[in-house]
């Protein structure tokens, strides 16, 4: 979870929400609890996080 805090410091507070959405989707995958709507609402947040992390990695 320290990685989330580092990303949040670098990219902004929105990272927390995206991180939690990704964590929730991971849990839902194994538990089978999420509906299609849950996934659709989480996906844009998670996509943005993944794109930003990929950008940071490519700049290093």
Tab-separated table of C-alpha atoms in Angstrom:
chain	number	residue	atom	x	y	z
A	1	UNK	CA	0.000	0.000	0.000
A	2	UNK	CA	3.006	2.289	0.283
A	3	UNK	CA	3.061	2.347	-3.522
A	4	UNK	CA	-0.410	3.885	-3.545
A	5	UNK	CA	0.734	6.667	-1.217
A	6	UNK	CA	3.767	7.387	-3.383
A	7	UNK	CA	1.610	7.557	-6.500
A	8	UNK	CA	-0.926	9.734	-4.705
A	9	UNK	CA	1.819	12.168	-3.693
A	10	UNK	CA	3.051	12.333	-7.283
A	11	UNK	CA	-0.242	12.297	-9.204
A	12	UNK	CA	-2.891	13.580	-6.808
A	13	UNK	CA	-5.709	12.475	-4.540
A	14	UNK	CA	-7.677	10.828	-7.356
A	15	UNK	CA	-5.186	7.929	-7.146
A	16	UNK	CA	-6.736	6.775	-3.863
A	17	UNK	CA	-10.162	6.320	-5.478
A	18	UNK	CA	-8.685	4.547	-8.483
A	19	UNK	CA	-6.574	2.291	-6.260
A	20	UNK	CA	-9.582	1.371	-4.146
A	21	UNK	CA	-11.657	0.699	-7.265
A	22	UNK	CA	-8.948	-1.630	-8.576
A	23	UNK	CA	-8.690	-3.375	-5.231
A	24	UNK	CA	-12.469	-3.789	-5.155
A	25	UNK	CA	-12.515	-5.279	-8.644
A	26	UNK	CA	-9.780	-7.722	-7.632
A	27	UNK	CA	-11.848	-8.827	-4.638
A	28	UNK	CA	-15.035	-9.013	-6.689
A	29	UNK	CA	-13.340	-11.145	-9.317
A	30	UNK	CA	-12.605	-13.877	-6.804
A	31	UNK	CA	-15.813	-13.456	-4.828
A	32	UNK	CA	-18.068	-13.006	-7.849
A	33	UNK	CA	-19.885	-10.139	-6.135
A	34	UNK	CA	-19.713	-7.306	-8.661
A	35	UNK	CA	-22.348	-6.508	-11.191
A	36	UNK	CA	-21.671	-5.307	-14.708
A	37	UNK	CA	-22.461	-1.783	-13.538
A	38	UNK	CA	-19.793	-1.994	-10.818
A	39	UNK	CA	-17.217	-2.947	-13.421
A	40	UNK	CA	-18.322	-0.237	-15.857
A	41	UNK	CA	-18.058	2.422	-13.149
A	42	UNK	CA	-14.646	1.258	-11.925
A	43	UNK	CA	-13.047	0.764	-15.325
A	44	UNK	CA	-12.394	4.436	-16.249
A	45	UNK	CA	-10.733	5.101	-12.895
A	46	UNK	CA	-8.563	2.014	-13.151
A	47	UNK	CA	-7.692	2.688	-16.792
A	48	UNK	CA	-6.483	6.195	-15.911
A	49	UNK	CA	-4.331	4.823	-13.100
A	50	UNK	CA	-2.772	2.169	-15.329
A	51	UNK	CA	-2.096	4.721	-18.078
A	52	UNK	CA	-0.436	7.130	-15.642
A	53	UNK	CA	1.731	4.403	-14.120
A	54	UNK	CA	2.741	3.241	-17.617
A	55	UNK	CA	3.666	6.823	-18.509
A	56	UNK	CA	5.823	7.167	-15.394
A	57	UNK	CA	7.593	3.883	-16.104
A	58	UNK	CA	8.264	4.809	-19.735
A	59	UNK	CA	9.844	8.105	-18.643
A	60	UNK	CA	12.368	6.362	-16.378
